mmCIF file of C-alpha atoms and ligand atoms in Angstrom:
data_model
loop_
_atom_site.group_PDB
_atom_site.id
_atom_site.type_symbol
_atom_site.label_atom_id
_atom_site.label_comp_id
_atom_site.label_asym_id
_atom_site.label_seq_id
_atom_site.Cartn_x
_atom_site.Cartn_y
_atom_site.Cartn_z
ATOM 1 C CA MET G 1 -2.232 4.393 29.504
ATOM 2 C CA GLU G 2 -3.802 6.556 26.779
ATOM 3 C CA LEU G 3 -2.234 7.110 23.376
ATOM 4 C CA GLU G 4 -3.230 9.824 20.918
ATOM 5 C CA LYS G 5 -5.297 8.245 18.139
ATOM 6 C CA PRO G 6 -3.474 8.784 14.839
ATOM 7 C CA GLU G 7 -5.186 10.299 11.822
ATOM 8 C CA VAL G 8 -5.396 7.733 9.006
ATOM 9 C CA LEU G 9 -3.001 8.559 6.175
ATOM 10 C CA ILE G 10 -3.045 5.266 4.234
ATOM 11 C CA ASP G 11 -5.848 2.858 5.071
ATOM 12 C CA GLU G 12 -5.543 -0.887 5.432
ATOM 13 C CA ASP G 13 -7.035 -1.692 2.034
ATOM 14 C CA SER G 14 -4.717 0.666 0.180
ATOM 15 C CA VAL G 15 -1.710 -0.839 1.949
ATOM 16 C CA ARG G 16 -2.850 -4.351 1.035
ATOM 17 C CA GLN G 17 -3.449 -3.460 -2.620
ATOM 18 C CA ARG G 18 -0.128 -1.715 -3.067
ATOM 19 C CA ILE G 19 1.769 -4.591 -1.457
ATOM 20 C CA ALA G 20 0.131 -7.025 -3.890
ATOM 21 C CA GLU G 21 1.376 -4.861 -6.791
ATOM 22 C CA LEU G 22 4.893 -4.698 -5.353
ATOM 23 C CA GLY G 23 4.917 -8.467 -4.802
ATOM 24 C CA LYS G 24 4.070 -9.038 -8.442
ATOM 25 C CA GLU G 25 6.752 -6.647 -9.714
ATOM 26 C CA ILE G 26 9.367 -8.189 -7.436
ATOM 27 C CA SER G 27 8.394 -11.738 -8.441
ATOM 28 C CA ASP G 28 8.784 -10.834 -12.117
ATOM 29 C CA PHE G 29 12.140 -9.146 -11.582
ATOM 30 C CA TYR G 30 13.765 -11.852 -9.430
ATOM 31 C CA LYS G 31 12.442 -14.885 -11.287
ATOM 32 C CA ASN G 32 15.275 -17.402 -11.891
ATOM 33 C CA THR G 33 17.713 -15.676 -9.511
ATOM 34 C CA HIS G 34 19.175 -16.717 -6.157
ATOM 35 C CA PHE G 35 16.940 -14.389 -4.218
ATOM 36 C CA THR G 36 17.269 -13.285 -0.571
ATOM 37 C CA VAL G 37 14.961 -10.814 1.156
ATOM 38 C CA ILE G 38 16.513 -8.998 4.119
ATOM 39 C CA ALA G 39 14.203 -7.017 6.393
ATOM 40 C CA VAL G 40 15.273 -4.237 8.716
ATOM 41 C CA SER G 41 13.889 -5.038 12.127
ATOM 42 C CA ASN G 42 11.763 -4.009 13.939
ATOM 43 C CA GLY G 43 10.019 -1.519 11.652
ATOM 44 C CA ALA G 44 9.841 -3.634 8.493
ATOM 45 C CA THR G 45 8.569 -6.817 10.111
ATOM 46 C CA LEU G 46 4.877 -6.318 9.317
ATOM 47 C CA PHE G 47 5.601 -5.069 5.813
ATOM 48 C CA VAL G 48 7.952 -7.928 4.938
ATOM 49 C CA ALA G 49 5.542 -10.536 6.312
ATOM 50 C CA ASP G 50 2.773 -9.292 4.027
ATOM 51 C CA LEU G 51 5.096 -8.595 1.087
ATOM 52 C CA ILE G 52 6.696 -12.031 0.863
ATOM 53 C CA ARG G 53 3.270 -13.649 0.899
ATOM 54 C CA LYS G 54 2.662 -11.800 -2.378
ATOM 55 C CA ILE G 55 5.949 -13.011 -3.878
ATOM 56 C CA ASP G 56 5.497 -16.316 -5.644
ATOM 57 C CA ILE G 57 9.101 -17.303 -6.419
ATOM 58 C CA PRO G 58 11.583 -19.154 -4.166
ATOM 59 C CA LEU G 59 13.406 -16.961 -1.654
ATOM 60 C CA HIS G 60 15.462 -16.874 1.517
ATOM 61 C CA LEU G 61 14.488 -14.526 4.363
ATOM 62 C CA ASP G 62 16.768 -12.919 6.935
ATOM 63 C CA THR G 63 16.873 -9.750 9.077
ATOM 64 C CA VAL G 64 19.259 -7.076 10.276
ATOM 65 C CA MET G 65 18.560 -4.604 13.068
ATOM 66 C CA ALA G 66 19.114 -0.852 12.953
ATOM 67 C CA TYR G 67 18.346 1.966 15.364
ATOM 68 C CA SER G 68 18.406 5.708 14.816
ATOM 69 C CA TYR G 69 15.335 7.387 16.249
ATOM 70 C CA ALA G 70 14.559 8.623 19.732
ATOM 71 C CA GLY G 71 11.026 10.034 19.693
ATOM 72 C CA THR G 72 10.357 11.841 16.421
ATOM 73 C CA GLU G 73 13.898 13.054 15.786
ATOM 74 C CA SER G 74 16.495 11.014 14.004
ATOM 75 C CA SER G 75 19.646 10.982 16.085
ATOM 76 C CA GLY G 76 21.677 11.076 12.875
ATOM 77 C CA GLN G 77 23.668 8.165 14.229
ATOM 78 C CA VAL G 78 22.663 4.781 12.885
ATOM 79 C CA SER G 79 23.541 1.716 14.910
ATOM 80 C CA LEU G 80 23.566 -1.428 12.889
ATOM 81 C CA LEU G 81 23.391 -4.759 14.607
ATOM 82 C CA SER G 82 24.144 -7.398 12.065
ATOM 83 C CA ASN G 83 22.502 -10.587 13.069
ATOM 84 C CA LEU G 84 22.507 -11.952 9.525
ATOM 85 C CA LYS G 85 22.415 -15.703 9.749
ATOM 86 C CA LEU G 86 22.453 -16.581 6.066
ATOM 87 C CA GLU G 87 25.308 -16.629 3.595
ATOM 88 C CA ILE G 88 24.570 -13.934 0.993
ATOM 89 C CA ALA G 89 27.685 -14.158 -1.192
ATOM 90 C CA GLY G 90 26.650 -14.448 -4.830
ATOM 91 C CA ARG G 91 22.959 -13.910 -4.076
ATOM 92 C CA ASP G 92 20.539 -11.230 -5.273
ATOM 93 C CA ILE G 93 19.448 -9.219 -2.260
ATOM 94 C CA LEU G 94 16.312 -7.158 -1.747
ATOM 95 C CA LEU G 95 16.663 -5.038 1.385
ATOM 96 C CA VAL G 96 13.246 -4.144 2.832
ATOM 97 C CA ASP G 97 12.571 -1.300 5.268
ATOM 98 C CA ASP G 98 9.517 0.538 6.553
ATOM 99 C CA ILE G 99 10.487 4.077 5.504
ATOM 100 C CA LEU G 100 13.218 5.939 3.678
ATOM 101 C CA ASP G 101 13.673 9.207 5.556
ATOM 102 C CA THR G 102 17.129 10.819 5.736
ATOM 103 C CA GLY G 103 18.450 7.720 3.957
ATOM 104 C CA ARG G 104 21.232 7.128 6.481
ATOM 105 C CA THR G 105 19.929 3.765 7.660
ATOM 106 C CA LEU G 106 19.547 2.147 4.247
ATOM 107 C CA THR G 107 22.838 3.599 3.026
ATOM 108 C CA LYS G 108 24.668 2.114 5.973
ATOM 109 C CA ILE G 109 23.026 -1.293 5.615
ATOM 110 C CA VAL G 110 23.612 -1.422 1.855
ATOM 111 C CA GLU G 111 27.314 -0.679 2.458
ATOM 112 C CA PHE G 112 27.480 -3.392 5.077
ATOM 113 C CA LEU G 113 25.775 -5.944 2.812
ATOM 114 C CA HIS G 114 28.277 -5.262 0.022
ATOM 115 C CA THR G 115 31.103 -6.388 2.317
ATOM 116 C CA ARG G 116 29.534 -9.862 2.181
ATOM 117 C CA LYS G 117 29.886 -9.956 -1.635
ATOM 118 C CA PRO G 118 26.295 -10.432 -2.801
ATOM 119 C CA LYS G 119 25.648 -10.466 -6.551
ATOM 120 C CA SER G 120 23.310 -7.468 -6.288
ATOM 121 C CA VAL G 121 21.563 -5.315 -3.676
ATOM 122 C CA ARG G 122 18.305 -3.464 -4.348
ATOM 123 C CA THR G 123 15.987 -1.756 -1.891
ATOM 124 C CA CYS G 124 12.259 -1.720 -1.188
ATOM 125 C CA VAL G 125 10.460 0.584 1.253
ATOM 126 C CA LEU G 126 6.809 0.875 2.151
ATOM 127 C CA LEU G 127 7.088 4.645 2.555
ATOM 128 C CA ASP G 128 9.345 7.322 1.091
ATOM 129 C CA LYS G 129 9.724 10.799 2.609
ATOM 130 C CA PRO G 130 11.925 12.398 -0.091
ATOM 131 C CA SER G 131 11.748 15.885 1.440
ATOM 132 C CA ARG G 132 13.920 14.729 4.345
ATOM 133 C CA ARG G 133 16.737 13.100 2.420
ATOM 134 C CA ALA G 134 20.228 13.844 3.772
ATOM 135 C CA VAL G 135 22.175 11.344 1.681
ATOM 136 C CA ASP G 136 21.750 10.538 -1.982
ATOM 137 C CA ILE G 137 19.784 7.293 -2.123
ATOM 138 C CA LYS G 138 16.643 6.217 -3.978
ATOM 139 C CA ALA G 139 14.730 3.012 -3.291
ATOM 140 C CA ASP G 140 14.128 0.642 -6.199
ATOM 141 C CA TYR G 141 10.599 -0.130 -4.986
ATOM 142 C CA VAL G 142 8.427 2.384 -3.100
ATOM 143 C CA GLY G 143 4.962 1.671 -1.742
ATOM 144 C CA PHE G 144 3.858 5.254 -1.090
ATOM 145 C CA THR G 145 5.447 8.686 -1.023
ATOM 146 C CA VAL G 146 4.502 10.623 2.121
ATOM 147 C CA PRO G 147 4.875 14.272 3.121
ATOM 148 C CA ASP G 148 7.124 15.413 5.958
ATOM 149 C CA VAL G 149 4.897 14.284 8.834
ATOM 150 C CA PHE G 150 5.644 11.758 11.536
ATOM 151 C CA VAL G 151 3.976 8.512 10.554
ATOM 152 C CA VAL G 152 3.158 5.527 12.736
ATOM 153 C CA GLY G 153 1.506 2.153 12.374
ATOM 154 C CA TYR G 154 1.980 -0.905 10.219
ATOM 155 C CA GLY G 155 5.367 -1.494 11.858
ATOM 156 C CA LEU G 156 6.369 2.149 12.339
ATOM 157 C CA ASP G 157 6.659 3.359 15.906
ATOM 158 C CA TYR G 158 6.764 6.411 18.090
ATOM 159 C CA ASN G 159 8.864 5.442 21.110
ATOM 160 C CA GLU G 160 8.003 1.806 20.306
ATOM 161 C CA TYR G 161 4.227 2.352 20.376
ATOM 162 C CA TYR G 162 1.782 2.065 17.453
ATOM 163 C CA ARG G 163 3.631 -0.675 15.538
ATOM 164 C CA ASN G 164 0.539 -2.880 15.700
ATOM 165 C CA LEU G 165 -1.831 -0.494 13.888
ATOM 166 C CA PRO G 166 -3.090 -2.117 10.668
ATOM 167 C CA TYR G 167 -2.907 1.223 8.788
ATOM 168 C CA VAL G 168 -0.400 4.075 8.398
ATOM 169 C CA GLY G 169 -1.371 7.132 10.409
ATOM 170 C CA LYS G 170 0.111 10.407 11.480
ATOM 171 C CA ILE G 171 0.395 11.784 14.967
ATOM 172 C CA ARG G 172 0.218 15.442 15.881
ATOM 173 C CA SER G 173 2.115 15.906 19.056
ATOM 174 C CA LYS G 174 5.530 14.708 20.032
ATOM 175 C CA ASP G 175 4.346 14.557 23.627
ATOM 176 C CA SER G 176 1.555 12.096 23.062
ATOM 177 C CA VAL G 177 3.205 9.159 24.777
HETATM 178 P P1 IMP M 1 16.618 7.267 7.996
HETATM 179 O O1 IMP M 1 17.907 6.635 8.385
HETATM 180 O O2 IMP M 1 16.522 8.686 8.440
HETATM 181 O O3 IMP M 1 16.251 7.089 6.535
HETATM 182 O O4 IMP M 1 15.506 6.613 8.884
HETATM 183 C C1 IMP M 1 15.001 5.394 8.661
HETATM 184 C C2 IMP M 1 14.396 4.858 9.936
HETATM 185 O O5 IMP M 1 13.892 5.904 10.781
HETATM 186 C C3 IMP M 1 13.206 4.034 9.556
HETATM 187 O O6 IMP M 1 13.571 2.683 9.429
HETATM 188 C C4 IMP M 1 12.260 4.260 10.695
HETATM 189 O O7 IMP M 1 12.475 3.298 11.690
HETATM 190 C C5 IMP M 1 12.606 5.607 11.261
HETATM 191 N N1 IMP M 1 11.663 6.669 10.809
HETATM 192 C C6 IMP M 1 11.882 7.643 9.908
HETATM 193 N N2 IMP M 1 10.805 8.433 9.730
HETATM 194 C C7 IMP M 1 9.871 7.927 10.555
HETATM 195 C C8 IMP M 1 8.490 8.296 10.820
HETATM 196 O O8 IMP M 1 7.893 9.251 10.264
HETATM 197 N N3 IMP M 1 7.843 7.531 11.736
HETATM 198 C C9 IMP M 1 8.430 6.467 12.372
HETATM 199 N N4 IMP M 1 9.694 6.093 12.143
HETATM 200 C C10 IMP M 1 10.403 6.810 11.242
HETATM 201 MG MG1 MG M 2 13.027 1.599 12.186
#
């Protein structure tokens, strides 16, 4: 099978450098707290793996799963599958996702996390596409702001493909897979 080769938007080195900066900021902020990182699977798995290796304070790690996209269009409906295994009551949570687009996914997960009575919930995304926001939410940590193009790679998919690219790229056609 042939896939369209994405145009590089953010190269591997830039991603690595920015993640090191974020790791440092996050380490400084959460020092001496009861810190839990929660990644949104599957998209944030590569990002969180690299990010936590740049965080040098003690932490817990867990995941939740969310689905909204079919192809390049958000369905507008977010399905959240909570498979949280850890107790988060009283803990300081950093929710990590690949991209903040309409904002529906993170909003829904943040609301869900609050029902478990954490001490605080903040958010961190590798990419922010502010032009597409449908609900009022800002991430506390943003790797890069991107224009309104469909991005793939470094965890982000198009119909489940491209997650394994080591860089963030953009694809042209919706019919490429
Ligand atoms: P939101 O709920 O619209 O903010 O969408 C967030 C989710 O949609 C992300 O976790 C991604 O999985 C997916 N998504 C949004 N924009 C893109 C994109 O440009 N490429 C790939 N996935 C995207
Ligand atoms: Mg996703």
